[in-house]
Coordinates of C-alpha atoms in Angstrom, one line a residue:
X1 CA 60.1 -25.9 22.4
X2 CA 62.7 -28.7 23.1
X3 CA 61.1 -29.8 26.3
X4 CA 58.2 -31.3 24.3
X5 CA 60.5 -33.2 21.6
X6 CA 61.0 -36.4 21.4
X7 CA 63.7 -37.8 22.9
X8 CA 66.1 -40.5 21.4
X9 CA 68.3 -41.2 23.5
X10 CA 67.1 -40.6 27.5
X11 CA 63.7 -41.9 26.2
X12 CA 60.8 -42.6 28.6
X13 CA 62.2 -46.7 28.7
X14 CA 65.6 -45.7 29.6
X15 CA 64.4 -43.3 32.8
X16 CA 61.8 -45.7 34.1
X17 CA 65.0 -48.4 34.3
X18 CA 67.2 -46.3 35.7
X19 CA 68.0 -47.7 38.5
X20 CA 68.6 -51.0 37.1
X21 CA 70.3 -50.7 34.4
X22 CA 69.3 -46.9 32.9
X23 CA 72.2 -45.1 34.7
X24 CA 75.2 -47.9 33.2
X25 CA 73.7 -47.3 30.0
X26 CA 73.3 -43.4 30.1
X27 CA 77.2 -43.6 31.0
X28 CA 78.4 -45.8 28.5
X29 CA 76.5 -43.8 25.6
X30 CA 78.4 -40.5 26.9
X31 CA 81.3 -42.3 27.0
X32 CA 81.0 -43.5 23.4
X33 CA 80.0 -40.7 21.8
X34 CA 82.3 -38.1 23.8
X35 CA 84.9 -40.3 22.2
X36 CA 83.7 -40.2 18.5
X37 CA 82.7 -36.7 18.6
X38 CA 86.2 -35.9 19.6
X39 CA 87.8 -36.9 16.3
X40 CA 84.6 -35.2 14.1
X41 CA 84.4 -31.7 12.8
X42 CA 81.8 -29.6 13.8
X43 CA 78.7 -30.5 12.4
X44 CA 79.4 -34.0 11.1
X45 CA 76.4 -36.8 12.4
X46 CA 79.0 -37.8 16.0
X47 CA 79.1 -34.0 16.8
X48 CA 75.6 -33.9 16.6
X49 CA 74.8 -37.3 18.2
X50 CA 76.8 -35.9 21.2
X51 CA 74.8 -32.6 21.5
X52 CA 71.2 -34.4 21.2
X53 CA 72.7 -36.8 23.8
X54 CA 73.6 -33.9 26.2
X55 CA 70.4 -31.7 25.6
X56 CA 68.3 -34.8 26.6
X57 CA 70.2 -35.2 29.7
X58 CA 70.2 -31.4 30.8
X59 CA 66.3 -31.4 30.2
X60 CA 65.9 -34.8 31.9
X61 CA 68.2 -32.8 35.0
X62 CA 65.9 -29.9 34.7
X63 CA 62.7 -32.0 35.5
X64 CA 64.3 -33.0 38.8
X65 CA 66.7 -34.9 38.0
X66 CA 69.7 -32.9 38.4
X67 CA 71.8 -35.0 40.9
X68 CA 71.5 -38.5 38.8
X69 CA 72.8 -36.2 35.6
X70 CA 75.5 -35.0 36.9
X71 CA 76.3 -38.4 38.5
X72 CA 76.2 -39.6 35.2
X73 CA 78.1 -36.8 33.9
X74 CA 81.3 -37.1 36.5
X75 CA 80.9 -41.0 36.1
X76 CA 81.9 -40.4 32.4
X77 CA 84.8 -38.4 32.8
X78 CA 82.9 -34.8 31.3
X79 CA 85.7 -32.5 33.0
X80 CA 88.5 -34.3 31.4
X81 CA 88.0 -32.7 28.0
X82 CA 87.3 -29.5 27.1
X83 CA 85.1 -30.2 24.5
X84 CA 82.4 -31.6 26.2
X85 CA 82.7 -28.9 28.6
X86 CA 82.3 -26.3 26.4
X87 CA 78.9 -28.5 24.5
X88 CA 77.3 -28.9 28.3
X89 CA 77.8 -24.9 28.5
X90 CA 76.4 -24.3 25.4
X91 CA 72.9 -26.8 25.8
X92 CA 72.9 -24.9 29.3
X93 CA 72.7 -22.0 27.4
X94 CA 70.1 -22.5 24.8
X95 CA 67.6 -24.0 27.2
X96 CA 68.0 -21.0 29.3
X97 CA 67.0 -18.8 26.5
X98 CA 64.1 -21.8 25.7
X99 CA 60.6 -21.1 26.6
X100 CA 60.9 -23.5 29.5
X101 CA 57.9 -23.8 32.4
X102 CA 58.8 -22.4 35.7
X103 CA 59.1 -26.1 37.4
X104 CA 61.7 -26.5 34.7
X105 CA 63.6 -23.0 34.5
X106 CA 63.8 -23.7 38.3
X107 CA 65.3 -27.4 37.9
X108 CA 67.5 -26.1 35.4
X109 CA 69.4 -23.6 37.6
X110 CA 69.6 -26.1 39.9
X111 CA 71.3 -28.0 37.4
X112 CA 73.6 -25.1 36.6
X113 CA 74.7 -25.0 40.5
X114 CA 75.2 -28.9 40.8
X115 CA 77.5 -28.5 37.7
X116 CA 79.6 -26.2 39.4
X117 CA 79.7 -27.7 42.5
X118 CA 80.8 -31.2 41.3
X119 CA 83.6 -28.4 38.4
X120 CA 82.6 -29.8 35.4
X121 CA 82.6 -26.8 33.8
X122 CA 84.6 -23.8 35.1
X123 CA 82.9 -20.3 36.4
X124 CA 84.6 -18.6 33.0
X125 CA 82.3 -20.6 30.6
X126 CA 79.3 -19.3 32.3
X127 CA 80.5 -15.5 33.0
X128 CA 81.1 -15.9 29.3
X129 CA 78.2 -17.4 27.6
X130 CA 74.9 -16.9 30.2
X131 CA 73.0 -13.6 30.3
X132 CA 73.1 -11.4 33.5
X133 CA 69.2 -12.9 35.3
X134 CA 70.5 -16.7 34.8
X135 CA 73.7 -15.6 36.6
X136 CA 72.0 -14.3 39.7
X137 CA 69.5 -17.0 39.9
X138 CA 72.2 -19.6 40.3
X139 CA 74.4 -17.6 42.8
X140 CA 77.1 -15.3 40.8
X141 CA 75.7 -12.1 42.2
X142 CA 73.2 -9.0 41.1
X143 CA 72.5 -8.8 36.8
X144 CA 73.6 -5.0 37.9
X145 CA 76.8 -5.6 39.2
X146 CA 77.7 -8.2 36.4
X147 CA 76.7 -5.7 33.8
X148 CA 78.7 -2.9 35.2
X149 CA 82.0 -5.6 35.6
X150 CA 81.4 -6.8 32.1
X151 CA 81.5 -3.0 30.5
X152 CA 84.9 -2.5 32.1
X153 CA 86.4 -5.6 30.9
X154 CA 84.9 -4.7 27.4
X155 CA 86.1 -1.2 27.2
X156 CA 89.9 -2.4 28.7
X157 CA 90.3 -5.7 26.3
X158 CA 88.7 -4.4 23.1
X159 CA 88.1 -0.3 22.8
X160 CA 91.5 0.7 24.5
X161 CA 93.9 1.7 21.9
X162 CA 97.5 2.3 22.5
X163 CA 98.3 5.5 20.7
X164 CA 101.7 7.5 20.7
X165 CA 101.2 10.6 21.7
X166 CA 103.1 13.2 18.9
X167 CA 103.0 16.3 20.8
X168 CA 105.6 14.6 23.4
X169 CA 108.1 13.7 20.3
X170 CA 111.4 15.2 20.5
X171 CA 113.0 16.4 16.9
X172 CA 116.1 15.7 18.4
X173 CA 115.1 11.8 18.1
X174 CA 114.4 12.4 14.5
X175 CA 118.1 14.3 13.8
X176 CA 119.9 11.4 16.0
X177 CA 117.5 8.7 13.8
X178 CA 117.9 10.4 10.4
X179 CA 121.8 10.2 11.0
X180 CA 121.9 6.2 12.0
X181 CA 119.9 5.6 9.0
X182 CA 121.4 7.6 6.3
X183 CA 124.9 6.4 7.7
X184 CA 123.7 2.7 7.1
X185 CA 122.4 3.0 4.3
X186 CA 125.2 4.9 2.4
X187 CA 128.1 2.4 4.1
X188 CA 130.0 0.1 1.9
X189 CA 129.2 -3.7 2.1
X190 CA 131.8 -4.2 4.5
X191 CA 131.9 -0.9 6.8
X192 CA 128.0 -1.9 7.4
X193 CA 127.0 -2.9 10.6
X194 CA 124.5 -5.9 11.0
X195 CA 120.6 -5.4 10.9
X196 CA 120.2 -6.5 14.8
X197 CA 123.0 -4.2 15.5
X198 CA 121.5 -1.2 13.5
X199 CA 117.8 -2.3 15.6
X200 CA 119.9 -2.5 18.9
X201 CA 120.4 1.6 17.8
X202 CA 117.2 2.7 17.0
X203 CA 115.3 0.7 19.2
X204 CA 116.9 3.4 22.7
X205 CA 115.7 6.8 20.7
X206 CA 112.2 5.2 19.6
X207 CA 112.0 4.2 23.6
X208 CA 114.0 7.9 25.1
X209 CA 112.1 10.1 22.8
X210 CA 108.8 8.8 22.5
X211 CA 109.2 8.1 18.5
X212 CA 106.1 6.9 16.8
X213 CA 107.2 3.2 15.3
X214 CA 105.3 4.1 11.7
X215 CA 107.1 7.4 11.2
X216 CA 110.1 5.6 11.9
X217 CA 110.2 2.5 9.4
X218 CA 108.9 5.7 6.9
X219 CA 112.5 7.6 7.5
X220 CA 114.3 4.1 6.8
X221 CA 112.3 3.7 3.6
X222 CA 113.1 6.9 2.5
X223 CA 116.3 5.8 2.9
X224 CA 116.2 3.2 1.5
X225 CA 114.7 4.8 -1.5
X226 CA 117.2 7.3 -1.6
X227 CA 120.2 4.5 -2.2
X228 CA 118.0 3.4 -4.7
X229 CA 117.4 6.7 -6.6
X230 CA 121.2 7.6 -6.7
X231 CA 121.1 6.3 -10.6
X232 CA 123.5 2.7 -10.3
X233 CA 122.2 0.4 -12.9
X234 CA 122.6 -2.6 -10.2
X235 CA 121.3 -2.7 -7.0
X236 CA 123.2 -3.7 -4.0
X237 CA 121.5 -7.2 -2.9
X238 CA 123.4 -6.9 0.7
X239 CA 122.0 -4.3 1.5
X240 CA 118.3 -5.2 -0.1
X241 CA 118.6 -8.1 2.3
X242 CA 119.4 -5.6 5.5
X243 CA 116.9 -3.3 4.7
X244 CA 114.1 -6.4 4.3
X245 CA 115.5 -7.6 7.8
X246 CA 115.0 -4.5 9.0
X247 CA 111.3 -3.7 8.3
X248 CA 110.4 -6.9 9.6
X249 CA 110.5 -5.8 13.1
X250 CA 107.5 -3.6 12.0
X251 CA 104.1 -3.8 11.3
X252 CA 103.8 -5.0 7.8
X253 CA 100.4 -3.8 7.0
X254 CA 101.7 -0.3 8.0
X255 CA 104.5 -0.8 5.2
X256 CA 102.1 -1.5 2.9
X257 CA 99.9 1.3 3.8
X258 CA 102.7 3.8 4.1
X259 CA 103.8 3.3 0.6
X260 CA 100.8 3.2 -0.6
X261 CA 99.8 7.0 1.2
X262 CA 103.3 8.1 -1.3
X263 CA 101.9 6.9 -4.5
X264 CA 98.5 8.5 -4.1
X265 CA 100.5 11.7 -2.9
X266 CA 101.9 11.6 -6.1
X267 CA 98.4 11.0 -8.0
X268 CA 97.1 14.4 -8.1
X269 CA 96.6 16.3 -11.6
X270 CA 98.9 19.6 -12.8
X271 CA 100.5 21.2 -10.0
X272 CA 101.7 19.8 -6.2
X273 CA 101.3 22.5 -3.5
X274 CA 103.6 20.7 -1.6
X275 CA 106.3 19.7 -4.7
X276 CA 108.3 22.4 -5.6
X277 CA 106.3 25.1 -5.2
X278 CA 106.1 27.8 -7.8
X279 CA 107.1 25.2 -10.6
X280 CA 104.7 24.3 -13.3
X281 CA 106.1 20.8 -13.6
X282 CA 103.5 18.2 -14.0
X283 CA 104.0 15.6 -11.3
X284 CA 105.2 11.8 -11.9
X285 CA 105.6 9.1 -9.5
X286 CA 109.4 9.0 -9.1
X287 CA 111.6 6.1 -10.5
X288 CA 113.7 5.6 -6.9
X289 CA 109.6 4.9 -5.2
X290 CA 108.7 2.4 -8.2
X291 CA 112.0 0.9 -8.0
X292 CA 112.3 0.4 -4.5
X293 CA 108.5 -1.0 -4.4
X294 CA 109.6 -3.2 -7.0
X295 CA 112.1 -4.8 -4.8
X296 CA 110.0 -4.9 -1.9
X297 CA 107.4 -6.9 -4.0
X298 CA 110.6 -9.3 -5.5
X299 CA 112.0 -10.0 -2.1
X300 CA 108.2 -10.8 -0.9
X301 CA 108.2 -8.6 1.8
X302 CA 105.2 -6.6 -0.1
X303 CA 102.2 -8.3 -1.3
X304 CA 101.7 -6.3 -5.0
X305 CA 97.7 -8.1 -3.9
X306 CA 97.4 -5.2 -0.8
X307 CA 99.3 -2.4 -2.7
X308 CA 97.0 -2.8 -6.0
X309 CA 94.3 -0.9 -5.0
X310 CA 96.1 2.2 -3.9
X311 CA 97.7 2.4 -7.5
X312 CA 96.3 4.6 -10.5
X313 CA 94.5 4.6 -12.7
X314 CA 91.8 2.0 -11.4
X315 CA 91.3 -1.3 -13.7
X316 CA 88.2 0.0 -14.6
X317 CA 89.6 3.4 -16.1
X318 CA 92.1 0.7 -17.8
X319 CA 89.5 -1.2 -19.3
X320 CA 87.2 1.9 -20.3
X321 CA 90.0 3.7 -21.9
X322 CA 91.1 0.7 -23.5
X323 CA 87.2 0.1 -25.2
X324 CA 87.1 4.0 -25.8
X325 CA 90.4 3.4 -28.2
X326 CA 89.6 0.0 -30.0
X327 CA 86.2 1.9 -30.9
X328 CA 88.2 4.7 -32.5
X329 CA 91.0 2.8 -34.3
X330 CA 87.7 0.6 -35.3
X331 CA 86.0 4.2 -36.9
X332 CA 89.5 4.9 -38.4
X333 CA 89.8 1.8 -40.1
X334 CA 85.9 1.7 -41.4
X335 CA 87.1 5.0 -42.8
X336 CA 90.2 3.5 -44.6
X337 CA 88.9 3.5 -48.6
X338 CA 86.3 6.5 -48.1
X339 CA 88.4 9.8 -49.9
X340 CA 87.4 13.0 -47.5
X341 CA 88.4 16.4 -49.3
X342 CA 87.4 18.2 -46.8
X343 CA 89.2 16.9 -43.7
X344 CA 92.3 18.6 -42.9
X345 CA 95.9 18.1 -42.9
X346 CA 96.0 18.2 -38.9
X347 CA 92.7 16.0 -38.6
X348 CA 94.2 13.2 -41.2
X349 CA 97.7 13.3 -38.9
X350 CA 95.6 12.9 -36.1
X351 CA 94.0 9.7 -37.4
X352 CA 97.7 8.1 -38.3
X353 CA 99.0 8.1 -35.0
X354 CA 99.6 4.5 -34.7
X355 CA 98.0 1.6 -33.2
X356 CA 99.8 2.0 -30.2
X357 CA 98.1 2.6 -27.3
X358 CA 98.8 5.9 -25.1
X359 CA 98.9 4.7 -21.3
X360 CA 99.7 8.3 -19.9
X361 CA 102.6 9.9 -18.0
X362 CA 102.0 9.1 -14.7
X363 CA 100.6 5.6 -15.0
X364 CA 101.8 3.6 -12.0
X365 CA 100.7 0.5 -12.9
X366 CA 102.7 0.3 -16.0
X367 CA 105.3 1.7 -14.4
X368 CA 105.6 -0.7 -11.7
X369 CA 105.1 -3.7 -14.0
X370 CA 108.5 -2.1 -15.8
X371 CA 110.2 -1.9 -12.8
X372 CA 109.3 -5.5 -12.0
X373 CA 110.8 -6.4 -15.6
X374 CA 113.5 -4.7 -15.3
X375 CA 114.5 -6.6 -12.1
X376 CA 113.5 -10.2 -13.9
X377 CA 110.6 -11.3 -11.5
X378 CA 108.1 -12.6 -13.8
X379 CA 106.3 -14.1 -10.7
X380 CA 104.8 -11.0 -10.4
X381 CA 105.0 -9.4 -13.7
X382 CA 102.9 -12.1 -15.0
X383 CA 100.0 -11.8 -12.3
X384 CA 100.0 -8.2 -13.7
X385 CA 99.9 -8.8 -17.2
X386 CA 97.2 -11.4 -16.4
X387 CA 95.3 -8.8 -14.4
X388 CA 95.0 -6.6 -17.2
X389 CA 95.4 -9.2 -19.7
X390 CA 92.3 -7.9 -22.5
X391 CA 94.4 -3.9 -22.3
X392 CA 97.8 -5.5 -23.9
X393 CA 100.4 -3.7 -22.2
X394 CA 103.1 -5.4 -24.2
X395 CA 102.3 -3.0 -26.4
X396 CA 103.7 -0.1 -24.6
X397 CA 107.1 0.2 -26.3
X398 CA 109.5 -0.1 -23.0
X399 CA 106.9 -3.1 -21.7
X400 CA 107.8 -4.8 -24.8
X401 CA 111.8 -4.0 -25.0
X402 CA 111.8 -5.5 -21.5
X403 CA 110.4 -8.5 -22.0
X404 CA 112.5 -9.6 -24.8
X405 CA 115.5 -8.7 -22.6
X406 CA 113.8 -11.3 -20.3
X407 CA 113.3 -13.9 -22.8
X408 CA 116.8 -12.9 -24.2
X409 CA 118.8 -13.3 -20.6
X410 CA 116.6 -16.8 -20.2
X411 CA 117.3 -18.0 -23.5
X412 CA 121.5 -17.2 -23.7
X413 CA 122.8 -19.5 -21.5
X414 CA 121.5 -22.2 -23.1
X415 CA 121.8 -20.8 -26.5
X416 CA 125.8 -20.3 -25.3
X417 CA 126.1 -24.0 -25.1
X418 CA 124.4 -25.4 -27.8
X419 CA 124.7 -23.0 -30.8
X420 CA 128.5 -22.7 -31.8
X421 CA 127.9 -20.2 -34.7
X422 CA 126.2 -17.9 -32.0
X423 CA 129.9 -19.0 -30.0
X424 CA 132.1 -17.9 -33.2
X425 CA 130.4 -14.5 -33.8
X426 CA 130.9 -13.9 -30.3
X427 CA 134.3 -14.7 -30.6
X428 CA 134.4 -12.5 -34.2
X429 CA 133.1 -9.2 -32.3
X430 CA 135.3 -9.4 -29.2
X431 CA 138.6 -9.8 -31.6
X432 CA 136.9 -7.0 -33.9
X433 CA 137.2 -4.7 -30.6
X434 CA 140.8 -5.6 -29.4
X435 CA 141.7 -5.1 -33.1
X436 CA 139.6 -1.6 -33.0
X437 CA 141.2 -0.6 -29.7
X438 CA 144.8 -1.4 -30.7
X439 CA 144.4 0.8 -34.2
X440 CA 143.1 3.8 -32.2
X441 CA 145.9 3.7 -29.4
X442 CA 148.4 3.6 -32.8
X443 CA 146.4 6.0 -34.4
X444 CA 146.4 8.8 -31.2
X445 CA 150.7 7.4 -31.0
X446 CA 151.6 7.8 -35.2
X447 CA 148.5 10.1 -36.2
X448 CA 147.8 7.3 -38.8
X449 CA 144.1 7.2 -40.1
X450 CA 142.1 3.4 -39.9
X451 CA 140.8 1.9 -42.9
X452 CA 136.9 1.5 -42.7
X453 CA 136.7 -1.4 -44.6
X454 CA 139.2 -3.7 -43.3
X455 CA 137.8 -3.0 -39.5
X456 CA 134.5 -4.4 -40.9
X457 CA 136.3 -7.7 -42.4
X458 CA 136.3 -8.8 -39.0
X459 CA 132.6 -9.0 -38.8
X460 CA 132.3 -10.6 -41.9
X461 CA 130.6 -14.1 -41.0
X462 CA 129.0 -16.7 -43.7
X463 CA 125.2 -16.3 -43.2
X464 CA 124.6 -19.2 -44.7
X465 CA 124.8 -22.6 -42.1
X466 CA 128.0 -24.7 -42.3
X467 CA 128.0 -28.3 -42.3
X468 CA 128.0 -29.8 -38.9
X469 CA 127.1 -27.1 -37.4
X470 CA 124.1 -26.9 -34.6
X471 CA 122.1 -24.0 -35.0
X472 CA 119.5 -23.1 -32.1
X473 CA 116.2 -24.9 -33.4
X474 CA 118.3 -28.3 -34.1
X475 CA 118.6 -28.5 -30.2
X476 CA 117.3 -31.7 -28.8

């Protein structure tokens, strides 16, 4: 019980000079400490120098003492900060959940009262932190009523959820929407309107026809998608940087969860009864959904941390397939000098397929990491090569192509400026086409046939290094 700890600070010497000189010291201690445990962190030895100061003092109130504590209390200057507010509510708190004797539980409301009377503490603190009988002792009204008031608050501030009602959505929204979005997205750089203009648009129909806000930023990623999937090698960066204003009006957890419900749509073995129905085409995440996740993730408006786990196959398929086939190549290879006449011609081509590793048709991991390639943000790439660093994935053929094209696009400007054989060759190939391109144009005019070998004179170049030139690993 902390009514029959010792007390450091309001010790038996301090109360019996009160009057004297008790009081002046009581004040200055809580003015001292207030101050250093203002500038402390929660738990550090002033913090807790100012609570043990402030539990002494309630427990000395609650033995009768309640009007010299609070004295002392508004003497210090406790209402100014709400720090020491909310540490006086708190020891008010514990000791009233304390084993206390009835002389003291008594003294203590009393204590509570003469606190609020004198507003060192507000009426909130103690609605919010004291149980329903300490609330009616000191005056706030029956533990009944309280309970009842503090149901309803719970049940408005934390249980009621907005939701949209779908039954009252109008598909004429969805025609009007559909058309603004498909019309910005397929506009030209310049005949596009802004990104607070195209909001200023939707923003009436989600309002007139009750539009669910989720559905909606789903119909302007499908748009969005869409643009992407038409088949242009480069992607238009205006309007990646519309479309990334754009979704930030909404929810971005919900983007992430919404392109995360398409890939595992697409997840499902053999047949979709929803994809082209009838068809025995086995199903594979589309290239326009990893591409335009790609340069969601790039742009940073999609954390590749939040989408990971709603991609297949799961790291631990990865890493279990990946054991399953170093075991086998290991059997192969244990095999290598042993002469089987009985194994047959379909078995032996079985066991020469290659070190390669087969990642599967629809894996969108490695599909996504490609994409990422493919757009040159290694930021990201990397964190998924790291992932699933012990699987090698730069082994898949198209992984590997992409990364030297990385390397290579890093590595040419520099390469440009310093190496002026890499310069002349250049030079050699573009005049080998002009040349090429004037003899056909005279060939379709005069029906005259090329000779083969003096076209390939052009690209005749001395392999072996000339003096004074820099070649790429002289570089300084």
């Amino acid at each position: 019980m902390l009514a029959s700890a010792p007390r450091k600070y309001v010790n038996k010497r301090l109360v019996s000079q009160w009057e004297k000189s008790g009081k002046k010291k009581a004040i200055q201690m809580v003015k001292k400490m207030a101050s250093e445990a203002k500038d402390a962190e929660i738990g550090q030895k002033p913090s807790l120098d100012f609570k043990t100061l402030v539990t002494e003092l309630s427990l000395h109130a609650a033995e009768g003492n309640e009007k010299e504590v609070c004295g002392v209390l508004s003497d210090a200057g406790m209402a100014k900060s709400e720090m020491i507010r909310n540490s006086l509510v708190d020891v008010i708190w514990i000791l009233s959940l304390d084993k206390l004797e009835e002389k003291m539980q008594k003294g203590l409301e009393k204590f509570a009262k003469g606190i609020l009377d004198a507003k060192l503490a507000p009426r909130w603190m103690f609605h919010e932190r004291l149980t329903g009988q300490f609330l009616e002792n000191i005056g706030f009204g029956s533990k009944t009523v309280l309970a009842k008031k503090e149901i309803r608050a719970r049940t408005r501030q934390l249980f009621a959820q907005r939701k949209f009602n779908l039954l009252r959505e109008e598909t004429e929204g969805y025609s009007k929407l559909i058309g603004e979005i498909f019309a910005f997205v397929s506009a030209s750089k310049n005949a596009r309107i802004s990104p607070k203009g195209f909001l200023k648009r939707i923003q009436p129909l989600i309002g007139y026809f009750d539009l669910d806000p989720n559905r909606v930023m789903d119909l302007v990623l499908e748009g969005f998608e869409l643009q992407l999937g038409k088949g242009k090698k480069d992607i238009d960066l205006t309007l990646v940087n519309d479309i990334t204003e754009i979704l930030a009006a909404f929810k971005p957890e919900a983007m992430c969860a919404l392109i995360g419900f398409k890939f595992q749509f697409y997840q499902k073995e053999g047949r979709h009864k929803y994809l082209n129905e009838g068809s025995n085409r086995t199903i594979t995440t589309p290239s326009s959904l990893l591409r335009m996740t790609a340069v969601l993730i790039a742009s940073e408006k999609l954390k590749l941390e939040a989408l990971w786990p709603y991609l297949m196959p799961s790291d631990e398929t990865f890493a279990k397939d990946r054991t399953s086939f170093v075991n086998e190549k290991l059997k192969i290879a244990s095999k290598v000098n042993v002469v089987n006449m009985n194994t047959s011609e379909r078995e032996r081509k079985k066991d020469n397929r290659g070190t390669q590793q087969n990642f599967g048709k629809n894996n969108q991991k490695v599909d996504l990491l490609y994409y990422l390639l493919v757009l040159g943000d290694w930021n990201h790439a990397s964190k998924i090569l790291n992932r699933l660093s012990p699987i090698f994935l730069a082994s898949e053929e198209r992984i590997c192509r992409q990364l030297c094209e990385l390397i290579s696009r890093l590595v040419e400007p520099l390469y440009d400026v310093h190496c002026k054989r890499h310069r002349l060759f250049q030079l050699a190939v573009s005049e080998s086409k002009s040349e090429s391109k004037t003899r056909e144009e005279g060939e379709e005019e005069e029906g005259m046939e090329v000779d083969d070998g003096e076209d390939q004179k052009v690209f005749a170049v001395d392999p072996t290094p000339s003096q004074g030139l820099l070649l790429p690993w002289e570089i300084r």
